[in-house]
Each structure stands twice: as structure tokens, then as C-alpha cells.
């Protein structure tokens, strides 16, 4: 596909769901993908599957809350392929709960992964992309960046922060493309860490009309495939049958 072949793309949270689907789709279209996540066994399996289809892929252990590990995977990609064209800051967590339940450790986890993880990814690639004279930073937000509901106050706040960070970076950047992907309800492992029973039931109900991870992967492919002077700033993808 236009402007995808041979691009070096780093994907965080790549061991399942949207990250996995995006890695496979971009590799199928000629990108050189570098997968990062905490589950090494899953990354190894996915990379083997990409290789079996003739794609180019590497992987490295990654905890996005650790700035040094983001720097390491970016250096790994640069050493392996000579440059970094795209980073897809995809890793995220969503332990929904009511504010009154005071699940403060879960609040901290969302802030660490959803906000600081994105900032760490940006900090790792920005100097390289500036030196190259170009690149693309894609941040996975959520429909929750645009709306708030019961149990989603902190999660929505983290995703609105991703939206704000992305748009500020876009305005500052002359050569670097910045894209926000805001998925609606999608069938992924996101939310598997919910400890609140009512929130688990609510999410199960919403996912009766969920998108597949492939739908979001195609949105990422579309954004990456545009000419370098075309910056797709935001894509909101919802299930047709869903109000959310």
C-alpha cells in the first residue's frame, strides 16, 4: 500500500488485540514492524506468524511505564533497521470502577500506562524523528476521550490527556505527523483487569456489538499510508450498531 512499504514501525502493547492486528496488517503491507509488550511468549508467536507470511518483524520486552525500556526498543529498531518511521503508542489499561470505591491503585495504574506510557514513547522517538526530518506518532486514545460515563471518570481522563498531548504535539510539529486513533467498543483484552463486578457486566453488554481489532488496524494502516505531507489528525471508529 502507498507509503507503507519498508517503513519501520514500533508498536507497543503488541501481544494481543489492536497491537497484534496492526502489526500483522502493516507487515502484510510491507512495513518492518518491531513489537513491544511484557508477554515475550506471545510476541515470539506473533513474530513467527508474520515471518511465515513473508513479513519482516522483530520483538523486544517492553513495559511502557519504564522510560528506559521505551528508549531501548527505539534504539533496537534503529540499530536493526537504520531508522524509525512510526511509533504506535497502543498499550493501555482500563480497570473501570465507580469513584466512590476508591480504587486508587487502579487509578495510578491507568495514569502510569495510559498517560506516562504515551509520553515515554513520544520522548523516545521525537529526537530521532526530528533528526530524520520526519516521522509519525500515532497514539491510541478511545471514544472515552470524547465522553465520560459512570465508572469511566479516571479512564476517560487519561484518554482525554492522550488526545490533548497529541494535539499539542501536532501543533508544534512541522515535519512529524501526529495521529490520534479513538476506537469505540472493540473486542480486545482491554478491561480484563476490571475488578468491579458491575463494570464487568456493563462492558460485556457493550461488547455484544463490538468491533474487531482488525477494524482499528485498518484505521492505523490508512493513517500511515497517506503521503508524507498529509497528516490524518484523528480517526474515530465506532461500531455501526453502537451509540458509544
GROMACS .gro file of C-alpha atoms in nm, residues 61-162:
model
  102
   61UNK     CA    1   1.025  -0.697   2.601
   62UNK     CA    2   0.861  -0.368   2.692
   63UNK     CA    3   0.694  -0.211   2.993
   64UNK     CA    4   0.581   0.132   2.874
   65UNK     CA    5   0.587   0.275   3.226
   66UNK     CA    6   0.967   0.240   3.218
   67UNK     CA    7   1.116   0.524   3.016
   68UNK     CA    8   1.443   0.335   2.975
   69UNK     CA    9   1.264   0.042   2.810
   70UNK     CA   10   1.099   0.269   2.552
   71UNK     CA   11   1.438   0.420   2.478
   72UNK     CA   12   1.579   0.068   2.445
   73UNK     CA   13   1.321  -0.057   2.196
   74UNK     CA   14   1.361   0.255   1.985
   75UNK     CA   15   1.738   0.208   1.985
   76UNK     CA   16   1.685  -0.159   1.898
   77UNK     CA   17   1.469  -0.064   1.597
   78UNK     CA   18   1.718   0.197   1.486
   79UNK     CA   19   2.012  -0.043   1.517
   80UNK     CA   20   1.823  -0.317   1.332
   81UNK     CA   21   1.671  -0.112   1.051
   82UNK     CA   22   1.855   0.219   1.048
   83UNK     CA   23   1.563   0.447   1.133
   84UNK     CA   24   1.223   0.475   1.299
   85UNK     CA   25   0.937   0.599   1.082
   86UNK     CA   26   0.633   0.536   1.303
   87UNK     CA   27   0.551   0.460   1.663
   88UNK     CA   28   0.204   0.339   1.755
   89UNK     CA   29   0.159   0.406   2.126
   90UNK     CA   30  -0.110   0.145   2.172
   91UNK     CA   31  -0.055  -0.002   2.520
   92UNK     CA   32  -0.334   0.077   2.765
   93UNK     CA   33  -0.534  -0.047   3.063
   94UNK     CA   34  -0.898   0.006   3.160
   95UNK     CA   35  -0.994  -0.107   3.512
   96UNK     CA   36  -1.329   0.074   3.526
   97UNK     CA   37  -1.487   0.144   3.865
   98UNK     CA   38  -1.700   0.397   4.049
   99UNK     CA   39  -1.508   0.684   4.206
  100UNK     CA   40  -1.661   0.613   4.548
  101UNK     CA   41  -1.496   0.272   4.553
  102UNK     CA   42  -1.160   0.450   4.582
  103UNK     CA   43  -0.960   0.202   4.378
  104UNK     CA   44  -0.669   0.442   4.391
  105UNK     CA   45  -0.406   0.186   4.290
  106UNK     CA   46  -0.604   0.123   3.971
  107UNK     CA   47  -0.620   0.499   3.911
  108UNK     CA   48  -0.242   0.514   3.944
  109UNK     CA   49  -0.201   0.224   3.703
  110UNK     CA   50  -0.412   0.397   3.437
  111UNK     CA   51  -0.216   0.717   3.474
  112UNK     CA   52   0.116   0.531   3.455
  113UNK     CA   53   0.029   0.322   3.148
  114UNK     CA   54  -0.218   0.537   2.956
  115UNK     CA   55  -0.053   0.877   3.003
  116UNK     CA   56   0.307   0.826   3.108
  117UNK     CA   57   0.342   0.532   2.869
  118UNK     CA   58   0.246   0.755   2.577
  119UNK     CA   59   0.476   1.034   2.694
  120UNK     CA   60   0.762   0.786   2.727
  121UNK     CA   61   0.704   0.670   2.372
  122UNK     CA   62   0.699   1.025   2.240
  123UNK     CA   63   1.015   1.116   2.431
  124UNK     CA   64   1.196   0.813   2.290
  125UNK     CA   65   1.124   0.883   1.921
  126UNK     CA   66   1.097   1.260   1.899
  127UNK     CA   67   1.471   1.340   1.879
  128UNK     CA   68   1.524   1.068   1.618
  129UNK     CA   69   1.234   1.182   1.403
  130UNK     CA   70   1.344   1.545   1.429
  131UNK     CA   71   1.695   1.444   1.317
  132UNK     CA   72   1.550   1.238   1.028
  133UNK     CA   73   1.334   1.529   0.921
  134UNK     CA   74   1.014   1.330   0.952
  135UNK     CA   75   0.814   1.050   1.109
  136UNK     CA   76   0.473   0.971   1.251
  137UNK     CA   77   0.349   0.934   1.607
  138UNK     CA   78   0.018   0.752   1.642
  139UNK     CA   79  -0.147   0.749   1.984
  140UNK     CA   80  -0.433   0.519   2.074
  141UNK     CA   81  -0.691   0.719   2.267
  142UNK     CA   82  -1.052   0.599   2.288
  143UNK     CA   83  -1.407   0.712   2.239
  144UNK     CA   84  -1.372   0.770   2.615
  145UNK     CA   85  -1.153   1.069   2.527
  146UNK     CA   86  -1.469   1.236   2.399
  147UNK     CA   87  -1.725   1.124   2.655
  148UNK     CA   88  -1.748   1.029   3.021
  149UNK     CA   89  -1.981   0.780   3.188
  150UNK     CA   90  -2.022   0.625   3.530
  151UNK     CA   91  -1.715   0.411   3.614
  152UNK     CA   92  -1.504   0.573   3.338
  153UNK     CA   93  -1.407   0.903   3.505
  154UNK     CA   94  -1.038   0.826   3.551
  155UNK     CA   95  -1.007   0.619   3.233
  156UNK     CA   96  -1.172   0.896   3.030
  157UNK     CA   97  -0.941   1.150   3.194
  158UNK     CA   98  -0.635   0.952   3.086
  159UNK     CA   99  -0.762   0.919   2.732
  160UNK     CA  100  -0.854   1.287   2.711
  161UNK     CA  101  -0.498   1.355   2.822
  162UNK     CA  102  -0.373   1.143   2.531
   0.00000   0.00000   0.00000
